[in-house]
Coordinates of C-alpha atoms in Angstrom, one line a residue:
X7 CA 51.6 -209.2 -68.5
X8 CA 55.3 -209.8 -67.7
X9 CA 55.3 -210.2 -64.2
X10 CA 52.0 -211.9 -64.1
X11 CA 49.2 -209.8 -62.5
X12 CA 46.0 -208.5 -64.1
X13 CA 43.5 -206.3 -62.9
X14 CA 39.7 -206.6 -62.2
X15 CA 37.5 -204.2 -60.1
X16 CA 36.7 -205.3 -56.6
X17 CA 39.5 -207.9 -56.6
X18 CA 40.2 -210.2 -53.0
X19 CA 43.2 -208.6 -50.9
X20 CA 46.5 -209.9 -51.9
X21 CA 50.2 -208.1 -52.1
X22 CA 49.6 -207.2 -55.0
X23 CA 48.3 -203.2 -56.1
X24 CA 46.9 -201.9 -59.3
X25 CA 47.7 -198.7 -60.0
X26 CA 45.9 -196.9 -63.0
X27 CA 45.3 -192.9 -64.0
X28 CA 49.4 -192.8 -64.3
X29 CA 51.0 -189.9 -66.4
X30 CA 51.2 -191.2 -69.7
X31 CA 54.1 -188.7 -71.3
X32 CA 56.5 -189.4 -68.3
X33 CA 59.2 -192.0 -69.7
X34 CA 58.5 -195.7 -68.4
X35 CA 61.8 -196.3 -66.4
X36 CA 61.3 -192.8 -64.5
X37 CA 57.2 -193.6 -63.5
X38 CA 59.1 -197.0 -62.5
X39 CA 61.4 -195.6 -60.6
X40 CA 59.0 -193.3 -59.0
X41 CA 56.4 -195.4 -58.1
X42 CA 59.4 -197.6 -56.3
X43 CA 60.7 -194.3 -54.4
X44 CA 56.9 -194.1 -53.4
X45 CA 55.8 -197.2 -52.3
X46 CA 58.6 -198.4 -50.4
X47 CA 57.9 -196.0 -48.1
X48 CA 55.3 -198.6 -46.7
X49 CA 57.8 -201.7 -46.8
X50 CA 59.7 -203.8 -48.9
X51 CA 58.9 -203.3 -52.9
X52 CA 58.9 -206.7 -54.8
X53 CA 58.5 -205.6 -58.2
X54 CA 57.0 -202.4 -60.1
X55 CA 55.4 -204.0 -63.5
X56 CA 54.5 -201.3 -66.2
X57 CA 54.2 -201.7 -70.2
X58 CA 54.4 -199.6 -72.6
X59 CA 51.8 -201.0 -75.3
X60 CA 49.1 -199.2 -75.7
X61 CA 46.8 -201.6 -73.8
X62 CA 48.9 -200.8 -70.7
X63 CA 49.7 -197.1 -70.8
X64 CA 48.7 -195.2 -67.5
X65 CA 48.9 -198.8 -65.9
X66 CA 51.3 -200.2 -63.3
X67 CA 51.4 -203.3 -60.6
X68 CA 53.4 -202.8 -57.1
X69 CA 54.0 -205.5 -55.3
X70 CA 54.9 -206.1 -51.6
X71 CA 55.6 -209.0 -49.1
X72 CA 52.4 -209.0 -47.7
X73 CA 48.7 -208.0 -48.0
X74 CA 48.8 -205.8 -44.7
X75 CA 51.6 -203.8 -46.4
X76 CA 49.7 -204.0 -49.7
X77 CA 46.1 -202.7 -48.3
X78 CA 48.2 -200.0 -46.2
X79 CA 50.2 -198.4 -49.0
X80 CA 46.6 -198.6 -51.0
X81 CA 44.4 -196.7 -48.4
X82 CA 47.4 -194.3 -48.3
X83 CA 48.7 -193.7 -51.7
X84 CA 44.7 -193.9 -53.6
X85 CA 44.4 -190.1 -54.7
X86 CA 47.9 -189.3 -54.5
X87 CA 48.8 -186.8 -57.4
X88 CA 51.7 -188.0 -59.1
X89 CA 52.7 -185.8 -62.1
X90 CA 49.9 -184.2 -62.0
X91 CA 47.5 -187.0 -62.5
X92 CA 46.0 -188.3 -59.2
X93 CA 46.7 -192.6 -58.7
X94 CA 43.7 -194.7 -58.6
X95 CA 45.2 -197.6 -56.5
X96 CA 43.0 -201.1 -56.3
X97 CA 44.3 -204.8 -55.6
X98 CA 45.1 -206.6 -58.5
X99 CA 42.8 -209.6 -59.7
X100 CA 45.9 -212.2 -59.7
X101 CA 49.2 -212.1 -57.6
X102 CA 52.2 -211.0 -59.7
X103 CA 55.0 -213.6 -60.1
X104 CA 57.1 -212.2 -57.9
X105 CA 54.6 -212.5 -55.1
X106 CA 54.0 -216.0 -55.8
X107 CA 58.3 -216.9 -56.0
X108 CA 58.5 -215.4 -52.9
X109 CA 55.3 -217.2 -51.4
X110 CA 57.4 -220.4 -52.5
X111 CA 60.2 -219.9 -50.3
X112 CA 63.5 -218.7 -50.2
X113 CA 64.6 -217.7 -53.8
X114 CA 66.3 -220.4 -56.1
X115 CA 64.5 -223.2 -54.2
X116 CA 62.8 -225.7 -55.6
X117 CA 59.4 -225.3 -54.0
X118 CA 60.0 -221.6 -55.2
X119 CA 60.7 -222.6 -58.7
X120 CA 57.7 -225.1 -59.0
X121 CA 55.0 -222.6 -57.7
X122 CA 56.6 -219.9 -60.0
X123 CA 57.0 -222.1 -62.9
X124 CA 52.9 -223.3 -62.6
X125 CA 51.7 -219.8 -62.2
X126 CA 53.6 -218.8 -65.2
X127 CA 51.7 -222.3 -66.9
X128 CA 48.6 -221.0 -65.5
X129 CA 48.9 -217.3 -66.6
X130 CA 50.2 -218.1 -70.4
X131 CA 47.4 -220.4 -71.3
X132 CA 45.0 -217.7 -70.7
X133 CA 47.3 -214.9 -72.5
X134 CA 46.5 -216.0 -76.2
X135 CA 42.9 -215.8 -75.7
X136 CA 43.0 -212.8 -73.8
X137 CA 45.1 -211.0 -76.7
X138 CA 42.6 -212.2 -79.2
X139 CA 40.0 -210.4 -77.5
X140 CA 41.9 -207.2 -76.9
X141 CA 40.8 -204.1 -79.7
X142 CA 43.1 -201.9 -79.0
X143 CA 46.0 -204.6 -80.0
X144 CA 44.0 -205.6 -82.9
X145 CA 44.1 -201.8 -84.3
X146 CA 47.6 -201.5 -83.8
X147 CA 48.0 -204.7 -85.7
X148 CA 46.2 -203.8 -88.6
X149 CA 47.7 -199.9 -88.4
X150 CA 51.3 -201.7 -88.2
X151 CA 50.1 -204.6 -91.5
X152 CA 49.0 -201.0 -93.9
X153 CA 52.3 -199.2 -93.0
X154 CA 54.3 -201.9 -94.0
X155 CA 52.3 -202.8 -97.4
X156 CA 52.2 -198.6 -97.9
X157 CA 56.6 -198.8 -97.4
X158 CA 56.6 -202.0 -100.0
X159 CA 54.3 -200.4 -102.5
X160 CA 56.4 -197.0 -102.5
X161 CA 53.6 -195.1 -101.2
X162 CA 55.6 -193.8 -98.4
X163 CA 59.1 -193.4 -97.4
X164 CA 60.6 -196.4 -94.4
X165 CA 60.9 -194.2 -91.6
X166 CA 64.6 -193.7 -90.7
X167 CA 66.3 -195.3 -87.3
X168 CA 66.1 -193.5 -84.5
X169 CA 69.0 -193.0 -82.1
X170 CA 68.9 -193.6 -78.6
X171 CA 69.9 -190.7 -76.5
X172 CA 72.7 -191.5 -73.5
X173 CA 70.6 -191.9 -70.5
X174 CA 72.2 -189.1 -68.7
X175 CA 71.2 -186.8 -71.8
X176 CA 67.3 -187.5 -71.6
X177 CA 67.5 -186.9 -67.9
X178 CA 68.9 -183.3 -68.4
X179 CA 66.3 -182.9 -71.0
X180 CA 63.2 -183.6 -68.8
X181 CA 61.2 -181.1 -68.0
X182 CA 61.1 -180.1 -64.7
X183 CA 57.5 -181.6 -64.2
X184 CA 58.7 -185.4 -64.7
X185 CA 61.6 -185.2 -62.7
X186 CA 61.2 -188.3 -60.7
X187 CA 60.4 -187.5 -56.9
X188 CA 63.3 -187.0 -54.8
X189 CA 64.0 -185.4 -50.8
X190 CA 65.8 -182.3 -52.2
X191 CA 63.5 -179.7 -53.8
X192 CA 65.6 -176.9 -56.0
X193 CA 64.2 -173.6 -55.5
X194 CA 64.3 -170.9 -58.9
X195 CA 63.2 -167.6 -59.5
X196 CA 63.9 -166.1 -56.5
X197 CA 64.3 -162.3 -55.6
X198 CA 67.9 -161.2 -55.4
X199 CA 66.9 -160.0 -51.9
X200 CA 66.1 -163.6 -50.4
X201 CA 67.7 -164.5 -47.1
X202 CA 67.7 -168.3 -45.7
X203 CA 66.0 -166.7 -42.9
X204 CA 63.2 -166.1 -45.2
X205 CA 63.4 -169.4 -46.9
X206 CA 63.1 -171.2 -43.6
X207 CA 60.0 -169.2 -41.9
X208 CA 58.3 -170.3 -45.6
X209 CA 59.9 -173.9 -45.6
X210 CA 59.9 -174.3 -41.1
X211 CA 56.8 -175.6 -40.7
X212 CA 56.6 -178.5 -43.1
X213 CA 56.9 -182.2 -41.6
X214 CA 60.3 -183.6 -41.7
X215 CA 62.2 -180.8 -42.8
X216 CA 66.1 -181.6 -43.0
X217 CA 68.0 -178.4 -44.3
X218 CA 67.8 -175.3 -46.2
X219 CA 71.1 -174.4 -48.4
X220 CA 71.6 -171.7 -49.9
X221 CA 74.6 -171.0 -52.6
X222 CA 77.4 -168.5 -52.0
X223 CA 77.0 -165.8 -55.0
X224 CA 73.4 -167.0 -55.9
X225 CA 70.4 -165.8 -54.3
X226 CA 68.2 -166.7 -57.5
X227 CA 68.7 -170.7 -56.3
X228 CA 68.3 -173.3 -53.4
X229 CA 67.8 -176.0 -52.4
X230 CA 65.8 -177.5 -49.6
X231 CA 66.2 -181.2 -48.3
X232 CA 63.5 -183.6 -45.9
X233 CA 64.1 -186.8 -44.5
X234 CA 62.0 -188.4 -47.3
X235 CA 60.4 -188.3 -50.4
X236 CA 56.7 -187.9 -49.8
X237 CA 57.5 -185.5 -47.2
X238 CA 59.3 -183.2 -50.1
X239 CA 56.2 -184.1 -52.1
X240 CA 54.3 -182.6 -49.9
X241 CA 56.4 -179.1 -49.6
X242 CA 56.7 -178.5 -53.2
X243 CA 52.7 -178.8 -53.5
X244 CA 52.4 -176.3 -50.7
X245 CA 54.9 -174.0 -51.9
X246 CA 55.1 -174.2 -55.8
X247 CA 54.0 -170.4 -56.8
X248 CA 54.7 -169.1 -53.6
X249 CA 55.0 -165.3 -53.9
X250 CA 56.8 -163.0 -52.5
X251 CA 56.6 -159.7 -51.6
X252 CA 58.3 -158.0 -54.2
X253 CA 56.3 -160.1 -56.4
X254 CA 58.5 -162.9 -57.9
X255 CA 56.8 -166.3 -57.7
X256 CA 58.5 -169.3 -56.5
X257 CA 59.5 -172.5 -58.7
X258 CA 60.2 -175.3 -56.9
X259 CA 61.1 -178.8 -58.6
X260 CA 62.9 -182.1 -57.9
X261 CA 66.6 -181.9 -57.4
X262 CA 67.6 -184.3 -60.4
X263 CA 69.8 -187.3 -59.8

């Protein structure tokens, strides 16, 4: 893989975690980004790998500075529901390429280079084999070989170019599901009667609770702020569906970026 770890059950402690069981319909750069809000909560994040071929989906590697960090983050994180899917969290088999730079030294050093540039060595003269091997790749190869021999025969038409979206655009379109985790939780479908009073003797109790804000003129919305991110994880699981007593039930989603 890109950044140089691979996975094996039972693997030796190292800094690096494999995480698998990931929500396979959120977009790549938001589980990335995620996953990075998540685990830095434990200490310093050196990279977040994920792939989007089909070999990889569901799959990401988190790396840290060190293997206490690493083994922490993994007793604490394995079972945590993200999206809906609860993480299986393991070590990885091989330290990811970051790990190993930063093993070498300070970056841009030459003992850091030469360890980085022999695990690379190391790591590609396994890859071709390894892809040989690999089913799912050899499907996608043959699958990709009949569509284009279908396009040249005139069978069926090329499929037109897609057009990228403006980044800003997809985020509005997410569904309120994959909004990446964030410390503000936006409240909906509220009763017009809702007081902040209320919102705080339902909201008081959680861990690390920062501030409830309402909106002047809107007592359909609000929003509700903690110190951090799996602390407003946390809420919205408790309080998601919340109903109150004139019967409405409670939305509660990430405040998007």
């Amino acid at each position: 893989m890109a950044d140089g770890a691979s996975s094996a059950p039972e693997a030796a402690p190292n800094e690096t975690l494999y995480i698998q069981n990931l929500n396979e319909r959120v977009q790549l750069p938001i589980m990335k980004q995620s996953l990075e809000a998540l685990f830095s909560t434990f200490g310093p994040v050196l990279s977040v790998v994920a792939h989007k071929n089909l070999r990889m989906r569901g799959q990401a590697f988190v790396s840290f500075q060190d293997k206490e960090t690493a083994s922490r983050a993994m007793k604490e994180v394995s079972g945590f529901p993200l999206y809906g899917k609860s993480m299986r969290v393991s070590y990885a088999r091989t330290p990811s390429d970051s790990v190993v730079a930063h093993r070498g030294g300070a970056p841009g050093t030459p003992e850091a280079e030469q360890a980085l540039e022999a695990h690379k060595a190391a790591r590609l003269a396994q890859k071709p084999l390894m892809r040989r091997r690999n089913i799912h790749r050899q499907r996608a190869l043959q699958r990709k070989k009949e569509q284009e021999q279908a396009i040249a025969r005139g069978d069926v038409p090329a499929p037109a170019p897609r057009r990228a979206a403006p980044a800003r655009a997809q985020a509005n379109q997410l569904p309120d599901e994959y909004v990446p985790p964030n410390r503000i939780l936006f409240l909906q479908q509220m009763p017009s009667t809702v007081t902040r009073e209320q919102l705080l003797g339902i909201f008081g109790s959680m861990p690390n609770l920062y501030e409830v804000r309402t909106i002047p003129g809107r007592t359909d919305i609000a929003f509700v702020e903690f110190h951090d991110i799996p602390s407003s994880v946390a809420a919205r699981e408790a309080t998601n569906g919340y109903t109150f007593p004139t019967g409405e039930h409670l939305k509660v989603s990430f405040a998007r970026a």
